[in-house]
PDB file of C-alpha atoms and ligand atoms in Angstrom:
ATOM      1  CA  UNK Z   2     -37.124   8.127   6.062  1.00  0.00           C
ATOM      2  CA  UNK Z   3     -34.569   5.519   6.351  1.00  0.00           C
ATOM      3  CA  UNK Z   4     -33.446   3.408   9.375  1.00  0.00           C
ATOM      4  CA  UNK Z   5     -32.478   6.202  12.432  1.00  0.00           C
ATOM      5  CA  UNK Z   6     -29.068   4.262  12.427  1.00  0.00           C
ATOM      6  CA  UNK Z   7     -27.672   4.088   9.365  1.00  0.00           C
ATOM      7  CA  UNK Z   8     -28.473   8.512   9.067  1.00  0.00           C
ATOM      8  CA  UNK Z   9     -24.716   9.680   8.075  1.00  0.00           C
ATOM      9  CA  UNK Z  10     -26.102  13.260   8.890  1.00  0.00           C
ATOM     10  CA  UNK Z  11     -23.979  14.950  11.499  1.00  0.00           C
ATOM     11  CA  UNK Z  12     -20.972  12.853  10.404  1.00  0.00           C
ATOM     12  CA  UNK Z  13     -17.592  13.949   8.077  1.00  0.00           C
ATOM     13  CA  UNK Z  14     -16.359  11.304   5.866  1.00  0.00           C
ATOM     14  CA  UNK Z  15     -13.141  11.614   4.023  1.00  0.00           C
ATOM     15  CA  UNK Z  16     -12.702   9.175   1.321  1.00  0.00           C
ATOM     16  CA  UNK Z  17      -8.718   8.684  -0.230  1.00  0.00           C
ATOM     17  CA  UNK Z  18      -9.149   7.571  -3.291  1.00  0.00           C
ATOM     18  CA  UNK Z  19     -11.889   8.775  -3.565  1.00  0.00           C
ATOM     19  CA  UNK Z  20     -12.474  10.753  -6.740  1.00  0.00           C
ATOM     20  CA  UNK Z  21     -12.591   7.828  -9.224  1.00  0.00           C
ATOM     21  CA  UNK Z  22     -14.237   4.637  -9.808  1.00  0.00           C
ATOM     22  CA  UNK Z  23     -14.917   2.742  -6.205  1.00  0.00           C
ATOM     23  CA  UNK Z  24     -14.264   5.385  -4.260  1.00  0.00           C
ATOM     24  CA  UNK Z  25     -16.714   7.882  -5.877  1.00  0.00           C
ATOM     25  CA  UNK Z  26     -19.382   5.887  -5.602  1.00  0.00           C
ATOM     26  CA  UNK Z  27     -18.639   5.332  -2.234  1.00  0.00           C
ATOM     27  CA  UNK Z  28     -18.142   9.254  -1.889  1.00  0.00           C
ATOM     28  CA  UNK Z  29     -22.249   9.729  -3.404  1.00  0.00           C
ATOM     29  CA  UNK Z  30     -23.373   7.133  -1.264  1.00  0.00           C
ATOM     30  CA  UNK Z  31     -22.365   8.277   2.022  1.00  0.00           C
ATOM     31  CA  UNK Z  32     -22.793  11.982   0.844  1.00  0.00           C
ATOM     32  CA  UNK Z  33     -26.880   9.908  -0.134  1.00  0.00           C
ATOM     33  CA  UNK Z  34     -27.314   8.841   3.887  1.00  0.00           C
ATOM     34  CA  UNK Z  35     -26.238  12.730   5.224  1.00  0.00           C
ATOM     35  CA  UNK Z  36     -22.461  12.581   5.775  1.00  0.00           C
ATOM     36  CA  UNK Z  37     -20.398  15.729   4.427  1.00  0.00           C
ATOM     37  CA  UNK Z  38     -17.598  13.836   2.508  1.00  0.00           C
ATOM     38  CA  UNK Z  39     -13.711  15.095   1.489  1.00  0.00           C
ATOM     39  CA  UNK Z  40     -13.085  12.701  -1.842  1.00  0.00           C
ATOM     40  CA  UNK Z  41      -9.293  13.068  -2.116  1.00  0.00           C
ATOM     41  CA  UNK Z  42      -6.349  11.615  -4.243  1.00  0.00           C
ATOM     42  CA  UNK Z  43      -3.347  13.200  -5.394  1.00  0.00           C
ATOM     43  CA  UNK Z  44      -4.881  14.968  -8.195  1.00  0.00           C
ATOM     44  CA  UNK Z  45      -6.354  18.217  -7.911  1.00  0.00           C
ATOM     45  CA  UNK Z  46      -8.723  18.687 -10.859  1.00  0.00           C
ATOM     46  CA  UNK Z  47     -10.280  15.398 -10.057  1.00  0.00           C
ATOM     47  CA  UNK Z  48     -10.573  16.370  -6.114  1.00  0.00           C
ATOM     48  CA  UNK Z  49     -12.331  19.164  -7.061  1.00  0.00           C
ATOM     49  CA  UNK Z  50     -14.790  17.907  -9.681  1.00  0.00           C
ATOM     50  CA  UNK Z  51     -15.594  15.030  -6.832  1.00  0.00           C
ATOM     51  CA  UNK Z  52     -15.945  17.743  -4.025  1.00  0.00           C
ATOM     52  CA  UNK Z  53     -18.147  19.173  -6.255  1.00  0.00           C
ATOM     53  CA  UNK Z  54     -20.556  15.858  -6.635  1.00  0.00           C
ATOM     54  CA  UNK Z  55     -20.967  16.035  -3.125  1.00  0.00           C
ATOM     55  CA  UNK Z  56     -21.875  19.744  -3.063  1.00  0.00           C
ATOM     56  CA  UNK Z  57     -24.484  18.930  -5.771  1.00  0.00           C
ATOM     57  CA  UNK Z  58     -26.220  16.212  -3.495  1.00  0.00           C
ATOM     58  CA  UNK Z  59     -26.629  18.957  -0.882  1.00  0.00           C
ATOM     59  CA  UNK Z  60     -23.733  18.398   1.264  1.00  0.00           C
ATOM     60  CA  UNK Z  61     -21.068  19.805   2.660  1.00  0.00           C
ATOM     61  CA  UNK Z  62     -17.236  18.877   1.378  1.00  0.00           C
ATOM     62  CA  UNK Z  63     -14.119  19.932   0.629  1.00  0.00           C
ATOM     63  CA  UNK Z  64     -11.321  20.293  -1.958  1.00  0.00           C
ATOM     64  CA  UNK Z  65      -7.498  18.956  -0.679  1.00  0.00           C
ATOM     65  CA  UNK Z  66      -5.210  16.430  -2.726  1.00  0.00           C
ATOM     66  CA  UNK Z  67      -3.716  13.757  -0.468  1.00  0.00           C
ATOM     67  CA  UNK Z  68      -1.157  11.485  -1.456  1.00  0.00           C
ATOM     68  CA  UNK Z  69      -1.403   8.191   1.101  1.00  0.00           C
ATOM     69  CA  UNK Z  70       2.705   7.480   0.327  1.00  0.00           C
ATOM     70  CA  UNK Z  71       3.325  10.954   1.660  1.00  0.00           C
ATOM     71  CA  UNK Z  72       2.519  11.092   5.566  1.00  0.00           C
ATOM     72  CA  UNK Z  73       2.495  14.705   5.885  1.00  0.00           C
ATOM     73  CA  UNK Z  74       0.310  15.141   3.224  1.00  0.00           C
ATOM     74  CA  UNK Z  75      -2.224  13.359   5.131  1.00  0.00           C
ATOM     75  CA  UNK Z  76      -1.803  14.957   8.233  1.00  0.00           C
ATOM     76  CA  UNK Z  77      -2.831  18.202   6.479  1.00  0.00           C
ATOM     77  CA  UNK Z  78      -5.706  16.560   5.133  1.00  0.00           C
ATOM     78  CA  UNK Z  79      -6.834  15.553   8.510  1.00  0.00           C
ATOM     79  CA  UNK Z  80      -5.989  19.026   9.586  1.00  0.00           C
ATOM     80  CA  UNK Z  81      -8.166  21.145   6.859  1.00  0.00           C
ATOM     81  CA  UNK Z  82     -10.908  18.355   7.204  1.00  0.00           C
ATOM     82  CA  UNK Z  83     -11.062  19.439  11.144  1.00  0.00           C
ATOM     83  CA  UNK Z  84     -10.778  22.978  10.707  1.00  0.00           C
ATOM     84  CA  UNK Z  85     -13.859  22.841   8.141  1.00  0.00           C
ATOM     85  CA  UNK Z  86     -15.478  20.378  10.292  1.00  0.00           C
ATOM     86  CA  UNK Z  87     -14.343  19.870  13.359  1.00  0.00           C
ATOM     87  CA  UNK Z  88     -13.801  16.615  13.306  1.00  0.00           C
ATOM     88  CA  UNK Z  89     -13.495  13.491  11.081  1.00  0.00           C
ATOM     89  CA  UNK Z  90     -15.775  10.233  11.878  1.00  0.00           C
ATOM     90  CA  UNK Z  91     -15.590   8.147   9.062  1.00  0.00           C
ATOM     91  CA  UNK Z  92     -12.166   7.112   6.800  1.00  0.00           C
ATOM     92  CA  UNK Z  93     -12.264   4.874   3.542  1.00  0.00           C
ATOM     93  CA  UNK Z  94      -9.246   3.978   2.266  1.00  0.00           C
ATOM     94  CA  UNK Z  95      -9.585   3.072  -1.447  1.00  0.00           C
ATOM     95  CA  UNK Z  96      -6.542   4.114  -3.339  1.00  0.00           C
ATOM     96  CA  UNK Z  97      -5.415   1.626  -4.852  1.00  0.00           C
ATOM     97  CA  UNK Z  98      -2.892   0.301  -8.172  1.00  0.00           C
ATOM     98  CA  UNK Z  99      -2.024  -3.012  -9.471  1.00  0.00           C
ATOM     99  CA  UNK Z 100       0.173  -4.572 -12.417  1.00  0.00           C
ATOM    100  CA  UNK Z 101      -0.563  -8.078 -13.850  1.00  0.00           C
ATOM    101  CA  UNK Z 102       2.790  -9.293 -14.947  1.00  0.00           C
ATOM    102  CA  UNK Z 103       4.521 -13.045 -14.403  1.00  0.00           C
ATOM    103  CA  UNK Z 104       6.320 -12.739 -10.563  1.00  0.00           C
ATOM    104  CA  UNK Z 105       9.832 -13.802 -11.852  1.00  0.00           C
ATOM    105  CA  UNK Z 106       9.625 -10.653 -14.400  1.00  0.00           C
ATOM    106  CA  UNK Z 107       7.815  -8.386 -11.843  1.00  0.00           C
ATOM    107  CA  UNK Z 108      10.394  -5.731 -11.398  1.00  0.00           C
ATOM    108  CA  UNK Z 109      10.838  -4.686  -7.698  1.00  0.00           C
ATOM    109  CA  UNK Z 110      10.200  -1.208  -8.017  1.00  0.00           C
ATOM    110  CA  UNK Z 111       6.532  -1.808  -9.134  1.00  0.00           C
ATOM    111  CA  UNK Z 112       6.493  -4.339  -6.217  1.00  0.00           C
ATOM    112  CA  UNK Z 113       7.203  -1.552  -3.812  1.00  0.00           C
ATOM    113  CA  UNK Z 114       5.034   1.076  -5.612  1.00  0.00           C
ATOM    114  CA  UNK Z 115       2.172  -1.311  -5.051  1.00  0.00           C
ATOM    115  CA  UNK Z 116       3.149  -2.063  -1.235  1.00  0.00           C
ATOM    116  CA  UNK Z 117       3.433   1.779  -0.824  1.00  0.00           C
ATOM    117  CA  UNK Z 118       0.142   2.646  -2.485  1.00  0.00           C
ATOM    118  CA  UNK Z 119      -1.868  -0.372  -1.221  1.00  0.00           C
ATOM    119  CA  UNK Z 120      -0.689  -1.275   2.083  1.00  0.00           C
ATOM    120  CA  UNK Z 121       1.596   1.435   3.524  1.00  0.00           C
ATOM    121  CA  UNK Z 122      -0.971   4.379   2.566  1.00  0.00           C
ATOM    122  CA  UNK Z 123      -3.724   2.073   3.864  1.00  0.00           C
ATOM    123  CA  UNK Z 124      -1.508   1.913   6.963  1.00  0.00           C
ATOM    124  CA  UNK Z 125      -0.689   5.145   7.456  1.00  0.00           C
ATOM    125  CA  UNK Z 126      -4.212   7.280   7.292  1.00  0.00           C
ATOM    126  CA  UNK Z 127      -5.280   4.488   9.563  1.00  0.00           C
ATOM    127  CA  UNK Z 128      -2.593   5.624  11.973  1.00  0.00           C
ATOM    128  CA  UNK Z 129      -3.245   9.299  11.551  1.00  0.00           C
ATOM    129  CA  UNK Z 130      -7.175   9.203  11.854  1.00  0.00           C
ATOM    130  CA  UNK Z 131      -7.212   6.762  14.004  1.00  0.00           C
ATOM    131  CA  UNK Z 132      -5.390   8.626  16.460  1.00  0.00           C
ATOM    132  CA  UNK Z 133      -8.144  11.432  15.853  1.00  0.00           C
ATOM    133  CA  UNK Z 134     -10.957   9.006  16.503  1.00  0.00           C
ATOM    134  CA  UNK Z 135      -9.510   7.628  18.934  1.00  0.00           C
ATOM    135  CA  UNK Z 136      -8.813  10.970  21.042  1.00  0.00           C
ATOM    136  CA  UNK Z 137     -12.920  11.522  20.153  1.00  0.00           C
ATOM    137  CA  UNK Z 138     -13.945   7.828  21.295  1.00  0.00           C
ATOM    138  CA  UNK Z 139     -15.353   7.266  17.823  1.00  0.00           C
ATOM    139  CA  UNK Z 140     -14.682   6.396  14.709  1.00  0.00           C
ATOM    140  CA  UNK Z 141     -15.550   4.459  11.314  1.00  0.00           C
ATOM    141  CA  UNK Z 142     -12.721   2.817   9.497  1.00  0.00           C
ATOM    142  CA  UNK Z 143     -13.617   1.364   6.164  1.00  0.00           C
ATOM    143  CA  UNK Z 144     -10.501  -0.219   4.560  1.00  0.00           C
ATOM    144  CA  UNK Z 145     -10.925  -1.943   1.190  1.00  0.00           C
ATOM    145  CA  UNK Z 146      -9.938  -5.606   0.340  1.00  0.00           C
ATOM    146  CA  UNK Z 147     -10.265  -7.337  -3.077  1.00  0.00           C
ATOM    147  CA  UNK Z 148     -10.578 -11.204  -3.812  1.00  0.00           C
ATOM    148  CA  UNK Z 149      -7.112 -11.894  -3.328  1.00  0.00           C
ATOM    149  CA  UNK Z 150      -7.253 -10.781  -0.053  1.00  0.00           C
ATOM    150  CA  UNK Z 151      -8.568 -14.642  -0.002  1.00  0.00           C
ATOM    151  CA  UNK Z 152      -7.565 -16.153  -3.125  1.00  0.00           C
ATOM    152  CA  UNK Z 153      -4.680 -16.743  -5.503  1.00  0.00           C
ATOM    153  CA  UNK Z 154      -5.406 -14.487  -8.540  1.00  0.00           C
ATOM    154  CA  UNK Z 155      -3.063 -15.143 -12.150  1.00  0.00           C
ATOM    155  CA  UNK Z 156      -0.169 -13.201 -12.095  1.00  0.00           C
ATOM    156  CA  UNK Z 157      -0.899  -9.741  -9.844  1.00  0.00           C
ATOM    157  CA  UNK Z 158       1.620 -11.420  -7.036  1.00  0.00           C
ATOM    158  CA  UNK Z 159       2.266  -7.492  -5.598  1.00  0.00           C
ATOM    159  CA  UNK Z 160      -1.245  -6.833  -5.493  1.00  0.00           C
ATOM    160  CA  UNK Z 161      -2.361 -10.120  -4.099  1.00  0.00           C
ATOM    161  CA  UNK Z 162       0.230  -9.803  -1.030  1.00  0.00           C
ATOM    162  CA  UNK Z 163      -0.902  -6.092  -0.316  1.00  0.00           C
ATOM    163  CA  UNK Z 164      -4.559  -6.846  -0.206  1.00  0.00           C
ATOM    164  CA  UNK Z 165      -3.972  -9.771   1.750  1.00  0.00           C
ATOM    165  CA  UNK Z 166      -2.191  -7.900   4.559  1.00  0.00           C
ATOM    166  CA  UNK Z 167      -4.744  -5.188   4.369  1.00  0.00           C
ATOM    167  CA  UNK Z 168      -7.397  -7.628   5.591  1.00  0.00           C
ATOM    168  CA  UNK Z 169      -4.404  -8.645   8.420  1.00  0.00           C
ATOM    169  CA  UNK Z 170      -3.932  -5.040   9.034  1.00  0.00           C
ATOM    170  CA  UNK Z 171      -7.640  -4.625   9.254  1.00  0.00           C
ATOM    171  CA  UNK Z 172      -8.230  -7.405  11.762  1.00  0.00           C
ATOM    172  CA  UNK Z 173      -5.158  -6.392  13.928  1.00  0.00           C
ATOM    173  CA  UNK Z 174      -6.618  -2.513  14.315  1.00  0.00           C
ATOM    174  CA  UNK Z 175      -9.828  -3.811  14.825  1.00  0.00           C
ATOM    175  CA  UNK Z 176      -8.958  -5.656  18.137  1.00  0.00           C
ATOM    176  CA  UNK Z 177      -6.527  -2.766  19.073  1.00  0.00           C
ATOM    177  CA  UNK Z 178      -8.660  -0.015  18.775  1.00  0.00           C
ATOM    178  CA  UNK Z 179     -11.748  -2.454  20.112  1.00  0.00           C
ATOM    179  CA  UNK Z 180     -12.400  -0.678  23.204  1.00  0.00           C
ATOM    180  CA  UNK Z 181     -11.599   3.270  22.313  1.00  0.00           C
ATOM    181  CA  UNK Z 182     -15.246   3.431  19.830  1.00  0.00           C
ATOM    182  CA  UNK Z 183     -12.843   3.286  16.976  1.00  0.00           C
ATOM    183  CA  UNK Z 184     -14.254   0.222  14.414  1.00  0.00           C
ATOM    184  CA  UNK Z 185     -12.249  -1.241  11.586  1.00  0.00           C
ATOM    185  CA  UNK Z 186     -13.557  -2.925   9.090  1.00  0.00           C
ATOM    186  CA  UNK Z 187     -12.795  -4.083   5.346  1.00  0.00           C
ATOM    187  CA  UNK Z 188     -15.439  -3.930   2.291  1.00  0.00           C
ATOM    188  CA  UNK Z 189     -14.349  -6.315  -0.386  1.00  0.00           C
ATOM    189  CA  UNK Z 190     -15.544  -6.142  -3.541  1.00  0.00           C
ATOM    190  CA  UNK Z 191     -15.750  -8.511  -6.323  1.00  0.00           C
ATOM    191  CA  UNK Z 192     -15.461  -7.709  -9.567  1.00  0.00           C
ATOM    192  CA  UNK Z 193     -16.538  -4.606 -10.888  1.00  0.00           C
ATOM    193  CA  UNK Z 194     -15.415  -2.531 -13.875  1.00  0.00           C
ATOM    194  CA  UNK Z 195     -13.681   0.428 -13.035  1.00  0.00           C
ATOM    195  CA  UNK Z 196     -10.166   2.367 -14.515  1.00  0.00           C
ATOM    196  CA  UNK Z 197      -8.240   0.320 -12.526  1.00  0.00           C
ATOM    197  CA  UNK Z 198      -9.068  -3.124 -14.542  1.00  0.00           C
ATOM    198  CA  UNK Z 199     -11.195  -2.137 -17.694  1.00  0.00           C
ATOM    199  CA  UNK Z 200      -8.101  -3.219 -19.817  1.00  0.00           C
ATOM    200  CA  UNK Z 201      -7.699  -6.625 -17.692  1.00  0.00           C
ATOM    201  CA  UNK Z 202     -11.315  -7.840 -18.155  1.00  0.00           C
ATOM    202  CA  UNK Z 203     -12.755  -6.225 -21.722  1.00  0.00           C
ATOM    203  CA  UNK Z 204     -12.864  -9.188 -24.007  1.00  0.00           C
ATOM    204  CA  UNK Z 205     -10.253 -10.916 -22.478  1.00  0.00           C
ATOM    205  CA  UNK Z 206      -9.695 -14.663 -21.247  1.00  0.00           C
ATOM    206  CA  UNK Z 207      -9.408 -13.484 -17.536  1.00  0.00           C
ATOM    207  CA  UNK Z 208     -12.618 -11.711 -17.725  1.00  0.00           C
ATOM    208  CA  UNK Z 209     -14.815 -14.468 -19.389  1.00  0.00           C
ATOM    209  CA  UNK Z 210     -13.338 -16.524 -16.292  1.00  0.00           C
ATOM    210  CA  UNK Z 211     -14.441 -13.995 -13.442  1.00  0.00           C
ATOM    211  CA  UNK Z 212     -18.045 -14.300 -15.448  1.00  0.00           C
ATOM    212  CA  UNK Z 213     -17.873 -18.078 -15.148  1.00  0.00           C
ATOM    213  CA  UNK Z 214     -17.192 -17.896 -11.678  1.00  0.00           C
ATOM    214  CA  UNK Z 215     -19.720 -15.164 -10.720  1.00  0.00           C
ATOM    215  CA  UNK Z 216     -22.922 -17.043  -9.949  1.00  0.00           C
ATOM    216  CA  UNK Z 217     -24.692 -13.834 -10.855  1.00  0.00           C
ATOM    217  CA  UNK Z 218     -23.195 -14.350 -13.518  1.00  0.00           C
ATOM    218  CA  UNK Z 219     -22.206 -10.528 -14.120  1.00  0.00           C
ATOM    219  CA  UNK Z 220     -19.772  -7.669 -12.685  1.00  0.00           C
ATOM    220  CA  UNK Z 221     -20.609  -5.664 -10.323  1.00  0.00           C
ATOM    221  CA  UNK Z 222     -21.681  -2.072 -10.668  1.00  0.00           C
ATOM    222  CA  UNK Z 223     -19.793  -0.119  -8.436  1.00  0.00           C
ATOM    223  CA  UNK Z 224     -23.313   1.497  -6.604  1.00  0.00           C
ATOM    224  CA  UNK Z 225     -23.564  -1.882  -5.522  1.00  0.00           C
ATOM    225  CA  UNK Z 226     -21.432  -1.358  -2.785  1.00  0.00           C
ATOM    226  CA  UNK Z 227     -22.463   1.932  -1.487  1.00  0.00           C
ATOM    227  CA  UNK Z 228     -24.990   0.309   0.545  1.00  0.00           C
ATOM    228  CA  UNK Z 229     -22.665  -2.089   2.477  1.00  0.00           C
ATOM    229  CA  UNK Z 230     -20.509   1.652   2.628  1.00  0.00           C
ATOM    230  CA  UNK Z 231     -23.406   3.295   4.530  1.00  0.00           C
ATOM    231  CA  UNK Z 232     -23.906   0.411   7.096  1.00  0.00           C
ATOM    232  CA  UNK Z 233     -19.836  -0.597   8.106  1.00  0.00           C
ATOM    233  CA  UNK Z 234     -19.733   3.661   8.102  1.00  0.00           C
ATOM    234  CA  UNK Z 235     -22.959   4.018  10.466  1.00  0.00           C
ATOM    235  CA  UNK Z 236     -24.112   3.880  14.262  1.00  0.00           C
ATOM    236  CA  UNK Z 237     -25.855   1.013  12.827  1.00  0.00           C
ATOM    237  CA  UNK Z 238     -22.174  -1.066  13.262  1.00  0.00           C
ATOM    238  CA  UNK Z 239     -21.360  -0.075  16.279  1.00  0.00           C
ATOM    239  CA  UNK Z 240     -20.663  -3.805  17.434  1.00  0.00           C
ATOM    240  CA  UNK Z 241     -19.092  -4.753  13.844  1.00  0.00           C
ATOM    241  CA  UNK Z 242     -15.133  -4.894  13.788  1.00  0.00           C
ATOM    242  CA  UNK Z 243     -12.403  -6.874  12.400  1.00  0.00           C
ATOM    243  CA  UNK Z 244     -14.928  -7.910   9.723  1.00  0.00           C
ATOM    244  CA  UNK Z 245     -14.432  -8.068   5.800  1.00  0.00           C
ATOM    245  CA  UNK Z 246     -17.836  -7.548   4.440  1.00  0.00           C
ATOM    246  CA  UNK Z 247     -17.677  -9.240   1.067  1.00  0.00           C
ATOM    247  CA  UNK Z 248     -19.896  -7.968  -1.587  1.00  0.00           C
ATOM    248  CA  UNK Z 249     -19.242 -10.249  -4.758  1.00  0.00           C
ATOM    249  CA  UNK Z 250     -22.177 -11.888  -6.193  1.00  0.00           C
ATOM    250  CA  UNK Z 251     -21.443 -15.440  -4.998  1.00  0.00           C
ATOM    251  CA  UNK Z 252     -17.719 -15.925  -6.145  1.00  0.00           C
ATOM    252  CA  UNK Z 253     -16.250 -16.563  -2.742  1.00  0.00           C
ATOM    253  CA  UNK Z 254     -19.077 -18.842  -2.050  1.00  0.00           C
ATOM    254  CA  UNK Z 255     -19.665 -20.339  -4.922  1.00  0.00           C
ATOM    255  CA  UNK Z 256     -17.734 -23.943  -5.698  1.00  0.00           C
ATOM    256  CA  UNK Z 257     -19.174 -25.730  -9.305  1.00  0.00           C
ATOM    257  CA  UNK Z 258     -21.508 -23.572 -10.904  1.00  0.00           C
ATOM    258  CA  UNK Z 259     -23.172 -25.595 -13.669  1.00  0.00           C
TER     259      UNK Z 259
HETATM  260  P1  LIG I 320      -9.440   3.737  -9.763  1.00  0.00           P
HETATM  261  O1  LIG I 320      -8.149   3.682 -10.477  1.00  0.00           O
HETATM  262  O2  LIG I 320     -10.691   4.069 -10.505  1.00  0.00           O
HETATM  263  O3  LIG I 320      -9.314   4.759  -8.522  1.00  0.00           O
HETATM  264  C1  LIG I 320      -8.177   4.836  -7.730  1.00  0.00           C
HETATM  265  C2  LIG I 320      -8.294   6.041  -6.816  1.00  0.00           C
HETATM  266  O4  LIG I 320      -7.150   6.087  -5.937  1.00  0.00           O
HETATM  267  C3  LIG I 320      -8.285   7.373  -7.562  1.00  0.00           C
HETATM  268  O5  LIG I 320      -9.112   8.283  -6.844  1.00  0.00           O
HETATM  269  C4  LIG I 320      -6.820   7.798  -7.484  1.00  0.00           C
HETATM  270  O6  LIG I 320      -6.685   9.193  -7.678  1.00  0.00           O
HETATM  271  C5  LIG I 320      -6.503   7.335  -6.057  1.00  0.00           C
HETATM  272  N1  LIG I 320      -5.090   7.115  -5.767  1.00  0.00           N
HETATM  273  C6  LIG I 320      -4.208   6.322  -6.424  1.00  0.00           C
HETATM  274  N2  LIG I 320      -2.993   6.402  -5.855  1.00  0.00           N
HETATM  275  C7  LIG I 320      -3.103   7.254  -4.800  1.00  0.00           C
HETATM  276  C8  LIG I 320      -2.199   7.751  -3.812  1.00  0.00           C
HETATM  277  N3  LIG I 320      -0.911   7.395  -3.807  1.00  0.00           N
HETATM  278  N4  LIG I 320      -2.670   8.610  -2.876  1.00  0.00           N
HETATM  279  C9  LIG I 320      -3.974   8.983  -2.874  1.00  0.00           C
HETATM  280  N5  LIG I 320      -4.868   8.556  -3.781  1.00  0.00           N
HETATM  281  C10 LIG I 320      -4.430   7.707  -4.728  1.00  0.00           C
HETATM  282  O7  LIG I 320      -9.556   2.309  -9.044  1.00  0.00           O
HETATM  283  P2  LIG I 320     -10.783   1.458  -8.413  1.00  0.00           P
HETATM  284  O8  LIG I 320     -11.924   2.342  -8.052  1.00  0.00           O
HETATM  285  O9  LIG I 320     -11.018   0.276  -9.232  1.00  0.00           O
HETATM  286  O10 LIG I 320     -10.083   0.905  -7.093  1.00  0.00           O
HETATM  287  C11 LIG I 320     -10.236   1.489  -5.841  1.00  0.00           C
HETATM  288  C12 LIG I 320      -9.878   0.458  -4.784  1.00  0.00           C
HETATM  289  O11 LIG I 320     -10.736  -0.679  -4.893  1.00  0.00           O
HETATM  290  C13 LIG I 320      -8.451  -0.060  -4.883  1.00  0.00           C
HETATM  291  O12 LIG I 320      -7.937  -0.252  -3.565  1.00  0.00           O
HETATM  292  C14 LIG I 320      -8.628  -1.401  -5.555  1.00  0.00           C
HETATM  293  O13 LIG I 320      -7.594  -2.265  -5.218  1.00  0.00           O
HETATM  294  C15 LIG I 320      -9.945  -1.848  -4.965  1.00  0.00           C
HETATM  295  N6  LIG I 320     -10.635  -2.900  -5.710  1.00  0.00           N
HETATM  296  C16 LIG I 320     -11.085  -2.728  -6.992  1.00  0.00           C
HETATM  297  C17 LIG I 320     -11.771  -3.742  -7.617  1.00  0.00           C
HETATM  298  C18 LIG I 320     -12.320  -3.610  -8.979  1.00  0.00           C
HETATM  299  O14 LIG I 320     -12.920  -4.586  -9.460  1.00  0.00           O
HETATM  300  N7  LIG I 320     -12.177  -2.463  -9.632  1.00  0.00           N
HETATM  301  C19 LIG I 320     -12.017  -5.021  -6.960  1.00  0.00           C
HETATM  302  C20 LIG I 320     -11.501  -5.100  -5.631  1.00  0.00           C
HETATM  303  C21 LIG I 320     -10.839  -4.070  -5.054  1.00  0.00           C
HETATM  304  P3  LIG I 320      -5.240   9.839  -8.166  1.00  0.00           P
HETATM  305  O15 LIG I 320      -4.733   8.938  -9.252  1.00  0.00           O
HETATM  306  O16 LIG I 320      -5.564  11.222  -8.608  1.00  0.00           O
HETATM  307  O17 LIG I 320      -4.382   9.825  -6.950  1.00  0.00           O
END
């Protein structure tokens, strides 16, 4: 038996982004500590294959896309997720895109898309479940940062300035929503392979850096963060928000590292 605080079991997660790379894993390792869990993203084969991961780990789940730049698309998912469930306790919000490309050729349309995806859609299924937690005095908000929510990285201006404001965003719900149960926190990974950056860091310059910098010397594996998932999603936090729980292998601390 594990800790009687960090049991997910009469709990309903839904994880956006959630049917690929970060976000899956996220979606097993909640689904691991008890909660029923609604992976979504905007396409519906891959909704359904992830609903069905969480079926085969013996809970509960369900299948509805979600795009996070469509606002009514995400008040139905909070609608179908209450109807199955009755109500929604826990919220990730891991959809995510980037582009590397030099800022002065970055064309403003990707800028936006980026903004949209990352920080808007962040934004707005906070404001939607949040407003459900809120009306139930308690909730789990899990936003998700990235390295440049702290430092400069080469060339992904866009992304850099959207994860940066998520951790702003983060912090500024956090102290809003302090007193109504609702918590709001950030997990930020390091660097870990997923779709999203295979072609950035496979043999290339950039990801040889990241290694150098890593005092563990490695990337991270992606179940590596389900356990710091479980805790910022559990009763076990119920005095943690505004915090971004960084889960890296040493970069952020790490200064010379030879
Ligand atoms: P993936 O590309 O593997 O997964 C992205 C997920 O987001 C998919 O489920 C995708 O499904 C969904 N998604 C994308 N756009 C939307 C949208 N508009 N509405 C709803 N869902 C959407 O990426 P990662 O797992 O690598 O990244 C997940 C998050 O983690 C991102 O926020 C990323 O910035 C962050 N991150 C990643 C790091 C890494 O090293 N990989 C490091 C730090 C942070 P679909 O396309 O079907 O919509």
């Amino acid at each position: 038996m594990g800790h009687p605080l960090l049991d997910l079991s009469d709990k309903t997660a839904v994880v956006i982004g959630g049917t690929s790379g970060i976000g899956l894993a996220l979606s097993r390792g909640l689904a691991q500590a008890g909660a029923n869990v609604v992976p979504t993203g905007r396409r519906d084969e891959q909704v359904r294959a992830a609903a069905a991961e969480v079926v085969a780990l013996g809970r509960r789940s369900l299948a509805e896309t979600c795009d996070v730049t469509d606002n009514r698309s995400i008040e139905r998912l909070l609608q179908s997720a209450c109807s199955e469930f009755g109500s929604v306790e826990i919220l990730v919000n891991c959809a995510g895109r980037t582009k590397r490309m030099p800022t002065l050729d970055f064309p403003e349309a990707e800028w936006n898309a980026i903004l949209e995806t990352n920080l808007y859609g962040t934004l707005r299924a906070c404001r939607v479940f949040g407003r459900h937690m809120i009306e139930k005095h308690y909730g789990r908000i899990i936003n998700i940062g990235s390295l440049s929510s702290f430092l400069g990285l080469f060339e992904v201006a866009a992304y850099g300035a959207s994860k940066s404001a998520v951790g702003s965003l983060t912090k500024t719900l956090a102290i809003e929503w302090a007193t109504s149960g609702v918590c709001v926190n950030a997990l930020v990974p390091g660097v870990l392979r997923t779709n999203l950056n295979a072609a950035l860091l496979d043999g290339t310059e950039r990801g040889r850096e990241f290694l150098m910098r890593t005092p563990m010397r490695r990337f991270g594996k992606i179940e590596e963060l389900a356990g710091a998932a479980v805790f910022l999603a559990s009763d076990a936090a119920s005095f943690v928000t505004g915090h971004l729980l960084v889960v890296d292998g040493g970069i952020l601390a790490s200064g010379v590292n030879q």
